Short mmCIF file of C-alpha atoms and ligand atoms in Angstrom, two decimals:
data_model
loop_
_atom_site.label_atom_id
_atom_site.label_comp_id
_atom_site.label_asym_id
_atom_site.label_seq_id
_atom_site.Cartn_x
_atom_site.Cartn_y
_atom_site.Cartn_z
CA MET A 1 49.10 -139.05 196.41
CA THR A 2 51.93 -140.26 195.36
CA GLN A 3 54.83 -139.02 194.04
CA VAL A 4 55.41 -141.14 191.25
CA ALA A 5 52.63 -143.29 189.38
CA ILE A 6 53.90 -145.90 187.24
CA VAL A 7 51.11 -147.80 185.33
CA GLY A 8 52.01 -150.37 183.79
CA ALA A 9 53.93 -153.00 185.42
CA GLY A 10 55.74 -154.91 182.91
CA ALA A 11 59.26 -155.69 182.23
CA ALA A 12 59.81 -151.14 181.30
CA GLY A 13 57.37 -149.76 184.72
CA LEU A 14 58.70 -152.64 186.70
CA ALA A 15 62.23 -151.09 185.63
CA THR A 16 61.74 -148.33 186.14
CA GLY A 17 60.53 -148.95 189.65
CA ILE A 18 63.09 -150.16 191.25
CA PHE A 19 65.37 -147.84 189.37
CA ILE A 20 64.22 -144.58 190.52
CA ARG A 21 63.97 -146.23 194.09
CA ARG A 22 67.71 -147.28 193.75
CA LEU A 23 68.28 -143.96 192.66
CA ASN A 24 66.59 -142.15 195.05
CA PRO A 25 64.60 -143.52 198.24
CA ALA A 26 63.45 -140.63 199.37
CA LEU A 27 60.83 -140.75 196.69
CA SER A 28 57.49 -142.09 196.52
CA VAL A 29 56.44 -144.89 193.94
CA THR A 30 53.92 -147.16 192.94
CA LEU A 31 52.98 -149.10 190.08
CA PHE A 32 49.04 -150.08 189.13
CA ASP A 33 48.80 -153.25 186.93
CA GLY A 34 45.09 -153.84 185.91
CA ALA A 35 46.30 -157.88 185.66
CA ALA A 36 46.43 -159.63 189.28
CA LYS A 37 49.19 -161.37 188.45
CA PRO A 38 52.26 -158.65 185.93
CA GLY A 39 54.39 -160.02 184.90
CA ALA A 40 52.51 -161.85 182.00
CA LYS A 41 54.55 -161.30 179.29
CA ILE A 42 58.33 -162.24 180.61
CA LEU A 43 56.62 -165.72 182.03
CA VAL A 44 56.05 -166.16 178.70
CA SER A 45 58.90 -164.64 176.46
CA GLY A 46 61.57 -166.68 174.66
CA GLY A 47 59.77 -170.02 175.13
CA SER A 48 59.47 -169.30 178.43
CA ARG A 49 63.36 -169.06 178.82
CA CYS A 50 63.12 -165.18 178.15
CA ASN A 51 66.03 -164.07 175.90
CA VAL A 52 66.61 -161.10 178.61
CA THR A 53 68.36 -158.89 175.81
CA ASN A 54 71.57 -159.19 173.77
CA VAL A 55 75.46 -159.12 173.11
CA ALA A 56 75.01 -156.35 170.74
CA VAL A 57 72.06 -154.27 170.41
CA THR A 58 72.58 -151.04 168.26
CA GLU A 59 69.71 -148.18 166.92
CA ARG A 60 70.11 -151.26 163.67
CA ASP A 61 68.06 -153.65 165.50
CA PHE A 62 64.67 -151.70 165.73
CA TRP A 63 62.55 -150.49 163.17
CA GLY A 64 59.71 -147.35 163.42
CA GLY A 65 61.43 -144.17 165.29
CA LYS A 66 64.08 -142.48 164.29
CA PRO A 67 67.57 -143.96 164.45
CA THR A 68 69.35 -141.29 166.37
CA ILE A 69 66.45 -141.29 168.98
CA ILE A 70 66.50 -144.97 169.03
CA ARG A 71 70.01 -144.84 170.04
CA ARG A 72 70.11 -142.70 172.08
CA VAL A 73 68.19 -144.16 174.23
CA LEU A 74 69.64 -147.41 174.39
CA ARG A 75 73.10 -145.34 176.10
CA GLY A 76 71.33 -144.81 178.53
CA LEU A 77 71.66 -148.80 179.64
CA PRO A 78 73.84 -150.17 177.74
CA VAL A 79 73.76 -154.22 177.20
CA THR A 80 77.08 -154.87 179.79
CA ASP A 81 74.79 -152.71 182.07
CA THR A 82 71.65 -155.00 181.80
CA VAL A 83 73.99 -157.76 182.26
CA ALA A 84 75.52 -156.25 185.90
CA TRP A 85 72.08 -154.85 187.02
CA PHE A 86 70.92 -158.76 185.88
CA ALA A 87 73.48 -160.75 187.01
CA SER A 88 73.23 -158.29 190.87
CA LEU A 89 69.66 -159.84 191.28
CA GLY A 90 70.79 -162.93 191.28
CA VAL A 91 69.94 -164.11 187.28
CA PRO A 92 73.32 -164.43 185.73
CA LEU A 93 72.82 -164.25 181.59
CA HIS A 94 74.45 -166.98 179.15
CA GLU A 95 74.62 -166.69 175.32
CA GLU A 96 73.59 -168.62 172.66
CA ALA A 97 73.05 -168.79 169.14
CA HIS A 98 72.43 -164.92 167.79
CA GLY A 99 74.20 -163.70 170.69
CA LYS A 100 70.98 -164.39 172.64
CA LEU A 101 71.55 -164.02 176.20
CA PHE A 102 69.07 -165.89 178.27
CA PRO A 103 69.13 -166.37 182.34
CA ASP A 104 71.30 -169.41 183.58
CA SER A 105 68.83 -171.58 184.13
CA ASN A 106 66.58 -171.56 181.33
CA ARG A 107 63.45 -169.89 183.36
CA SER A 108 61.73 -166.81 182.50
CA ARG A 109 59.92 -167.40 186.01
CA ASP A 110 63.38 -166.77 187.77
CA VAL A 111 64.05 -163.29 185.77
CA LEU A 112 59.91 -162.35 187.06
CA ASP A 113 60.78 -162.91 190.92
CA ALA A 114 64.06 -161.46 190.15
CA LEU A 115 62.49 -158.32 189.63
CA MET A 116 59.37 -158.26 191.67
CA ARG A 117 61.77 -158.86 194.92
CA GLU A 118 63.91 -156.08 193.87
CA LEU A 119 60.49 -154.56 193.37
CA ASP A 120 59.63 -155.34 196.82
CA ALA A 121 62.77 -154.02 198.51
CA SER A 122 63.20 -151.23 197.19
CA GLY A 123 60.32 -150.00 198.96
CA ALA A 124 58.13 -149.41 195.71
CA THR A 125 54.32 -150.03 196.25
CA LEU A 126 52.46 -152.33 193.71
CA ARG A 127 49.40 -152.37 193.17
CA PRO A 128 47.89 -155.61 191.05
CA SER A 129 44.01 -155.37 190.02
CA THR A 130 43.76 -151.98 189.64
CA ARG A 131 43.46 -150.64 186.51
CA ILE A 132 44.03 -147.14 185.23
CA THR A 133 41.00 -146.28 183.13
CA ALA A 134 42.11 -142.65 182.16
CA ILE A 135 44.57 -139.88 183.64
CA THR A 136 43.67 -136.36 183.43
CA ARG A 137 46.30 -133.07 184.18
CA SER A 138 45.87 -131.63 187.86
CA PRO A 139 47.00 -127.87 189.02
CA ALA A 140 49.41 -129.87 191.35
CA GLY A 141 50.06 -132.42 188.64
CA PHE A 142 47.63 -136.04 187.05
CA VAL A 143 44.76 -137.83 188.57
CA LEU A 144 44.39 -140.95 187.81
CA GLN A 145 41.52 -142.59 188.10
CA THR A 146 40.82 -146.14 188.94
CA PRO A 147 36.90 -147.86 188.62
CA GLY A 148 36.86 -146.83 192.15
CA GLU A 149 38.91 -143.91 193.09
CA SER A 150 41.22 -141.11 191.83
CA ILE A 151 44.68 -141.02 192.73
CA HIS A 152 47.48 -137.68 192.69
CA ALA A 153 50.91 -138.31 191.55
CA ASP A 154 53.31 -135.15 191.08
CA VAL A 155 55.02 -137.70 188.02
CA VAL A 156 53.01 -140.32 185.62
CA VAL A 157 55.42 -142.94 183.75
CA LEU A 158 53.39 -144.54 181.02
CA ALA A 159 54.58 -147.59 180.70
CA THR A 160 51.48 -150.20 179.05
CA GLY A 161 52.81 -151.94 176.49
CA GLY A 162 51.57 -152.36 173.11
CA GLN A 163 49.04 -154.37 171.93
CA SER A 164 50.60 -158.00 171.63
CA LEU A 165 48.64 -160.91 173.16
CA PRO A 166 46.06 -158.66 174.93
CA LYS A 167 45.03 -161.49 176.96
CA THR A 168 48.05 -160.44 179.39
CA GLY A 169 46.39 -156.88 180.16
CA SER A 170 48.18 -154.58 177.59
CA ASP A 171 45.43 -153.94 175.55
CA GLY A 172 46.07 -150.43 173.81
CA ALA A 173 44.42 -148.64 176.86
CA GLY A 174 47.55 -146.71 177.56
CA LEU A 175 48.05 -145.71 173.69
CA ALA A 176 44.54 -143.85 174.05
CA MET A 177 45.99 -142.49 177.85
CA ALA A 178 48.93 -140.92 175.67
CA ARG A 179 46.15 -139.24 172.88
CA ASP A 180 44.71 -137.78 175.09
CA LEU A 181 47.88 -136.39 176.32
CA GLY A 182 48.61 -134.87 173.72
CA HIS A 183 50.90 -137.54 171.69
CA ARG A 184 50.72 -138.57 168.15
CA ILE A 185 49.83 -142.47 168.06
CA VAL A 186 51.83 -143.95 164.80
CA PRO A 187 49.55 -146.57 163.31
CA THR A 188 50.04 -149.65 165.10
CA THR A 189 50.25 -153.02 163.89
CA PRO A 190 51.26 -156.49 164.77
CA ALA A 191 55.11 -157.16 164.93
CA LEU A 192 56.74 -160.63 165.28
CA ALA A 193 53.48 -162.68 163.82
CA PRO A 194 53.55 -165.64 161.71
CA LEU A 195 51.84 -165.15 158.47
CA ILE A 196 49.07 -166.35 157.14
CA VAL A 197 49.30 -167.86 153.32
CA GLU A 198 47.02 -168.30 150.51
CA ARG A 199 47.90 -171.94 149.74
CA THR A 200 49.48 -174.09 152.47
CA ALA A 201 50.48 -177.01 151.49
CA PRO A 202 50.41 -179.95 153.61
CA GLY A 203 53.24 -181.67 153.00
CA VAL A 204 55.80 -179.28 154.53
CA GLN A 205 53.60 -178.43 157.71
CA GLY A 206 56.76 -178.45 160.42
CA VAL A 207 59.20 -178.56 158.16
CA ALA A 208 61.98 -175.59 158.91
CA HIS A 209 64.95 -174.45 156.85
CA ASP A 210 67.21 -171.30 156.11
CA VAL A 211 66.01 -168.66 153.32
CA ASP A 212 66.60 -165.21 152.23
CA LEU A 213 62.84 -163.41 152.22
CA THR A 214 61.94 -160.77 150.16
CA VAL A 215 59.17 -158.43 151.45
CA TRP A 216 58.29 -156.36 147.69
CA VAL A 217 56.61 -152.88 148.15
CA ASP A 218 55.10 -151.44 144.86
CA GLY A 219 58.26 -153.61 143.17
CA SER A 220 60.88 -152.39 144.73
CA VAL A 221 62.89 -154.11 147.15
CA GLY A 222 61.24 -153.62 151.13
CA VAL A 223 63.55 -155.47 153.39
CA ARG A 224 65.94 -158.78 152.67
CA LEU A 225 66.03 -160.83 155.56
CA SER A 226 68.10 -164.16 156.34
CA GLY A 227 67.23 -166.87 158.35
CA ALA A 228 65.20 -170.16 159.54
CA LEU A 229 61.61 -170.46 158.29
CA LEU A 230 59.05 -172.15 159.50
CA TRP A 231 56.15 -173.95 157.03
CA THR A 232 53.08 -174.85 159.40
CA HIS A 233 49.26 -175.25 158.93
CA PHE A 234 48.10 -172.01 158.54
CA GLY A 235 50.99 -170.34 156.33
CA VAL A 236 54.75 -169.87 158.02
CA SER A 237 56.39 -168.82 160.53
CA GLY A 238 60.16 -168.92 162.37
CA PRO A 239 62.45 -166.03 162.95
CA VAL A 240 63.00 -164.30 159.11
CA VAL A 241 59.23 -164.19 158.99
CA LEU A 242 58.98 -162.98 162.39
CA ASP A 243 60.72 -160.08 161.67
CA ALA A 244 59.26 -159.09 157.79
CA SER A 245 55.76 -159.77 159.51
CA ARG A 246 55.58 -156.54 160.42
CA HIS A 247 57.25 -155.42 157.00
CA TRP A 248 53.89 -156.55 154.92
CA LEU A 249 51.71 -155.53 157.52
CA ARG A 250 52.69 -151.84 157.79
CA ALA A 251 53.02 -151.86 153.08
CA ALA A 252 49.16 -153.56 153.83
CA LEU A 253 47.99 -151.01 156.46
CA GLU A 254 49.33 -148.15 154.04
CA ASP A 255 47.28 -149.97 151.28
CA ARG A 256 50.84 -150.19 149.14
CA ALA A 257 51.54 -153.13 146.46
CA VAL A 258 53.47 -155.82 149.22
CA ARG A 259 54.45 -159.41 148.00
CA VAL A 260 56.89 -162.04 149.44
CA THR A 261 59.39 -164.00 147.73
CA VAL A 262 61.86 -166.83 149.50
CA ASN A 263 64.88 -167.43 147.54
CA LEU A 264 65.33 -171.29 149.03
CA PHE A 265 69.07 -171.47 147.70
CA PRO A 266 69.61 -168.68 150.44
CA GLY A 267 72.85 -166.66 148.70
CA GLU A 268 72.09 -167.65 144.92
CA SER A 269 71.73 -166.27 142.46
CA PHE A 270 69.92 -167.21 139.29
CA GLU A 271 72.36 -167.15 137.35
CA ARG A 272 74.22 -169.64 139.73
CA VAL A 273 71.39 -172.36 140.21
CA ASP A 274 70.74 -172.01 136.81
CA ALA A 275 74.17 -172.85 136.15
CA ASP A 276 74.73 -175.36 138.23
CA TRP A 277 71.61 -177.16 137.45
CA THR A 278 73.12 -177.55 134.20
CA ALA A 279 76.79 -178.62 135.16
CA ARG A 280 74.48 -181.21 137.25
CA ALA A 281 72.73 -182.44 134.33
CA VAL A 282 76.29 -182.99 132.33
CA ALA A 283 77.83 -185.27 135.60
CA ARG A 284 74.68 -186.83 136.72
CA PRO A 285 72.85 -186.92 133.61
CA ARG A 286 70.02 -190.09 135.32
CA THR A 287 70.01 -188.76 138.29
CA SER A 288 65.96 -187.37 138.68
CA LEU A 289 64.43 -183.69 139.42
CA HIS A 290 64.02 -185.12 143.24
CA THR A 291 66.77 -186.72 144.38
CA THR A 292 68.91 -183.29 142.52
CA LEU A 293 66.59 -181.21 144.88
CA THR A 294 67.22 -182.94 148.16
CA ASP A 295 70.19 -182.88 147.88
CA ALA A 296 70.09 -178.88 149.18
CA LEU A 297 65.81 -179.12 150.14
CA PRO A 298 63.80 -180.85 152.89
CA ALA A 299 62.34 -184.12 150.46
CA SER A 300 58.89 -182.85 151.64
CA LEU A 301 59.50 -179.72 150.02
CA ALA A 302 61.08 -180.67 146.54
CA SER A 303 58.14 -182.16 145.75
CA LEU A 304 56.12 -178.74 146.71
CA VAL A 305 58.34 -176.71 143.85
CA LEU A 306 57.96 -179.58 141.31
CA GLN A 307 54.76 -180.11 141.94
CA HIS A 308 54.04 -176.39 141.62
CA LEU A 309 55.64 -176.45 138.52
CA GLN A 310 54.06 -179.04 137.13
CA LEU A 311 57.39 -181.03 136.34
CA ASP A 312 57.46 -184.78 137.22
CA GLU A 313 59.85 -185.37 139.49
CA THR A 314 61.69 -188.33 138.16
CA THR A 315 62.55 -186.23 135.41
CA PRO A 316 65.98 -187.61 134.88
CA LEU A 317 68.30 -183.78 134.64
CA ALA A 318 69.62 -185.12 131.10
CA HIS A 319 66.02 -184.69 129.24
CA LEU A 320 64.74 -181.94 131.81
CA ALA A 321 64.69 -178.85 128.76
CA ARG A 322 66.19 -175.57 129.04
CA SER A 323 63.03 -173.40 129.46
CA ASP A 324 62.04 -176.02 132.63
CA ARG A 325 65.35 -175.16 133.79
CA ARG A 326 65.23 -171.41 133.64
CA ARG A 327 62.06 -171.58 135.02
CA LEU A 328 62.98 -174.06 137.98
CA ALA A 329 66.17 -171.68 139.26
CA HIS A 330 63.63 -169.18 138.77
CA ALA A 331 61.50 -170.38 141.22
CA LEU A 332 63.80 -171.98 143.91
CA VAL A 333 65.37 -167.94 143.83
CA GLU A 334 62.07 -165.91 144.03
CA TRP A 335 59.12 -168.65 145.50
CA PRO A 336 56.05 -166.86 145.73
CA LEU A 337 54.77 -166.75 149.21
CA ALA A 338 50.83 -166.01 149.06
CA VAL A 339 50.87 -163.54 151.95
CA THR A 340 46.73 -162.85 153.18
CA GLY A 341 47.45 -161.26 156.40
CA SER A 342 49.43 -162.29 160.18
CA ARG A 343 48.08 -163.82 162.88
CA GLY A 344 47.94 -160.64 164.54
CA TYR A 345 47.77 -159.61 168.06
CA ASN A 346 47.20 -162.59 170.21
CA TYR A 347 50.59 -164.17 168.58
CA ALA A 348 52.01 -161.31 167.82
CA GLU A 349 55.91 -161.03 170.44
CA ALA A 350 55.86 -157.29 169.74
CA THR A 351 53.56 -154.24 168.52
CA ALA A 352 54.54 -151.36 165.41
CA GLY A 353 54.51 -148.33 166.00
CA GLY A 354 52.73 -146.49 169.08
CA VAL A 355 53.60 -143.17 170.94
CA ALA A 356 55.46 -140.96 168.16
CA LEU A 357 58.92 -140.86 169.44
CA ASP A 358 59.70 -136.90 168.35
CA GLU A 359 57.53 -136.20 170.97
CA LEU A 360 59.49 -137.44 173.73
CA ASN A 361 62.94 -136.53 174.90
CA PRO A 362 65.32 -139.03 173.89
CA ALA A 363 67.36 -137.80 177.22
CA SER A 364 64.52 -138.07 179.89
CA MET A 365 61.58 -139.83 178.38
CA GLU A 366 59.36 -137.11 179.40
CA SER A 367 56.93 -136.29 176.69
CA ARG A 368 57.04 -133.11 175.11
CA ARG A 369 54.05 -132.47 175.01
CA CYS A 370 52.66 -132.74 178.69
CA ALA A 371 55.43 -132.00 181.07
CA GLY A 372 55.61 -134.47 184.02
CA LEU A 373 54.95 -137.15 181.75
CA TYR A 374 56.98 -140.15 180.75
CA LEU A 375 56.79 -142.62 178.30
CA VAL A 376 58.59 -145.79 178.37
CA GLY A 377 58.49 -149.34 176.94
CA GLU A 378 56.92 -150.95 174.10
CA MET A 379 54.16 -148.29 174.21
CA LEU A 380 56.46 -145.99 171.82
CA ASP A 381 56.36 -146.26 168.04
CA VAL A 382 60.38 -148.78 168.62
CA ASP A 383 59.86 -152.30 167.45
CA GLY A 384 62.84 -154.55 167.75
CA ARG A 385 63.97 -157.59 165.75
CA ILE A 386 63.46 -160.90 167.09
CA GLY A 387 66.34 -161.75 169.87
CA GLY A 388 65.64 -160.25 173.21
CA PHE A 389 65.81 -156.46 172.09
CA ASN A 390 62.49 -155.97 172.45
CA PHE A 391 63.48 -156.92 176.55
CA GLN A 392 66.46 -154.50 175.71
CA TRP A 393 64.61 -151.52 174.40
CA ALA A 394 62.04 -151.30 177.97
CA TRP A 395 65.76 -151.66 180.52
CA SER A 396 67.04 -148.82 178.94
CA SER A 397 63.74 -146.89 177.67
CA ALA A 398 63.31 -147.32 181.92
CA ARG A 399 66.75 -147.09 183.19
CA VAL A 400 66.71 -143.18 181.17
CA ALA A 401 63.39 -141.59 182.60
CA ALA A 402 64.51 -142.87 186.13
CA ARG A 403 67.60 -141.03 186.17
CA ALA A 404 65.43 -137.96 184.64
CA ILE A 405 62.67 -138.40 187.58
CA ILE A 406 65.17 -138.36 190.56
CA THR A 407 66.83 -135.10 189.00
P1 FDA B 1 54.19 -155.27 178.47
O1 FDA B 1 53.38 -155.59 178.13
O2 FDA B 1 55.19 -156.21 179.24
O3 FDA B 1 53.81 -154.58 180.18
C1 FDA B 1 52.68 -153.50 180.17
C2 FDA B 1 51.71 -153.79 181.45
O4 FDA B 1 50.96 -152.39 181.57
C3 FDA B 1 51.01 -155.20 181.67
O5 FDA B 1 51.10 -155.58 182.68
C4 FDA B 1 49.77 -154.37 181.54
O6 FDA B 1 48.63 -155.64 182.54
C5 FDA B 1 49.70 -153.16 181.85
N1 FDA B 1 48.72 -151.92 181.89
C6 FDA B 1 48.60 -152.31 180.39
N2 FDA B 1 47.76 -151.62 180.67
C7 FDA B 1 46.75 -150.94 182.08
C8 FDA B 1 45.83 -149.47 182.45
N3 FDA B 1 45.22 -149.27 181.94
N4 FDA B 1 45.77 -149.95 183.69
C9 FDA B 1 47.22 -150.50 184.76
N5 FDA B 1 47.85 -151.51 183.76
C10 FDA B 1 48.04 -151.59 182.77
N6 FDA B 1 61.19 -159.74 174.15
C11 FDA B 1 62.23 -159.90 174.23
O7 FDA B 1 63.46 -159.26 174.03
N7 FDA B 1 63.39 -161.34 174.30
C12 FDA B 1 61.71 -162.32 174.50
O8 FDA B 1 63.00 -163.46 174.30
C13 FDA B 1 59.69 -162.03 173.76
N8 FDA B 1 59.36 -163.21 173.69
C14 FDA B 1 58.13 -162.84 173.30
C15 FDA B 1 57.53 -163.65 173.89
C16 FDA B 1 55.90 -163.42 173.52
C17 FDA B 1 54.67 -164.41 173.21
C18 FDA B 1 55.17 -162.15 173.27
C19 FDA B 1 54.57 -161.81 173.61
C20 FDA B 1 56.70 -161.07 173.52
C21 FDA B 1 57.94 -161.64 173.51
N9 FDA B 1 58.56 -160.39 174.52
C22 FDA B 1 60.60 -160.94 173.68
C23 FDA B 1 58.71 -159.03 173.30
C24 FDA B 1 58.15 -158.45 175.12
O9 FDA B 1 57.87 -159.67 175.77
C25 FDA B 1 58.11 -157.20 174.97
O10 FDA B 1 58.71 -156.06 174.33
C26 FDA B 1 57.69 -156.55 177.12
O11 FDA B 1 57.75 -156.92 177.27
C27 FDA B 1 57.47 -155.65 176.32
O12 FDA B 1 57.34 -154.31 178.35
P2 FDA B 1 56.52 -153.60 178.56
O13 FDA B 1 56.42 -153.50 180.30
O14 FDA B 1 56.48 -152.21 177.40
O15 FDA B 1 55.20 -153.52 178.00
#
């Protein structure tokens, strides 16, 4: 018998356990996790440096459920409070590019160790290697089933994560349990995942550069994002691709016509690129196409573009036909990426879809379908962009649930 059973001891579950015990040490709290060593995802996060949060977090940094609900939950633990909380745990954070906040030690291990130390000090009980296989309502609360025992709890917090990196233990089983308790599950897809491209060009593997990337859905702009793109042996990766992946995958899931183009000259239009090449042909008529392109693009990418358009690299600008110049300008601002899919959950950093947000009370994270059931973290229909937003969602939703559970 435990008063509060938390299923899942990842970022959201650990934070919920700590917050509850710190707010009300009289409540008995037990965390169950199927993994022998919970917290694996914290360890691998941010290239093993753990991007704990971001200096500026708003509902606009997330996709999925209703922005008003996301805003409400984020307010439960604002970034300044997150930073102060981690400092109080002995993990001061510092800011890096794009507002990302990392531990000063640059070690995700220190983040996990601090959370585990605090959980232990708070007096909550952690039961690793204890997978919950089913949860049912009972007259007195809930019965949680493990392969060997039945555990009774007054209150249950589901914090089982999404489906990304399933070998860490978050494999979607928690979503099935939420469904069994009456919840609607928005169909899931990987998010923040590298994309597979039909024809990869070996020459550009390893090349990274800034682009504007557009996901076109049913012929209209679905989303336009800017950032670094990395060419790989399977296709493309890099922050802008990871952020775009959920848009491509969700459109494909809904059977909509979806395609991706990248503007290799970020911020530039066809007209401006065309005019620039016209001006260059006058100023430097003898310069080759390839040399001109390498002013802006890595040499291997410049070669790829010219080969694709069947233009001779050595052609002097003065000899470039108007129609070819226009073809080139068009290709540079709308380079098609023949995306065929993503690398899947094994390579995804997050999950799009999950438990529908509108079936929760955002002031408490309590289910509107099943009283006494609370849901937090990535298992909900919320996915943040790259930059520490998914962890902030875990901390904030944990805080909201904890405050509601202790009252
Ligand atoms: P999480 O998946 O962390 O934890 C769920 C826990 O529940 C697991 O320990 C699992 O074992 C347990 N569990 C599941 N089913 C169970 C069951 N039936 N019984 C018992 N236990 C069960 N985000 C960010 O903001 N900054 C970053 O730097 C990164 N970097 C990053 C890198 C990589 C490689 C990945 C895969 C992900 C990230 N993320 C990230 C995303 C971030 O890690 C993620 O959003 C949070 O860890 C989600 O926390 P949760 O606690 O919700 O789920």
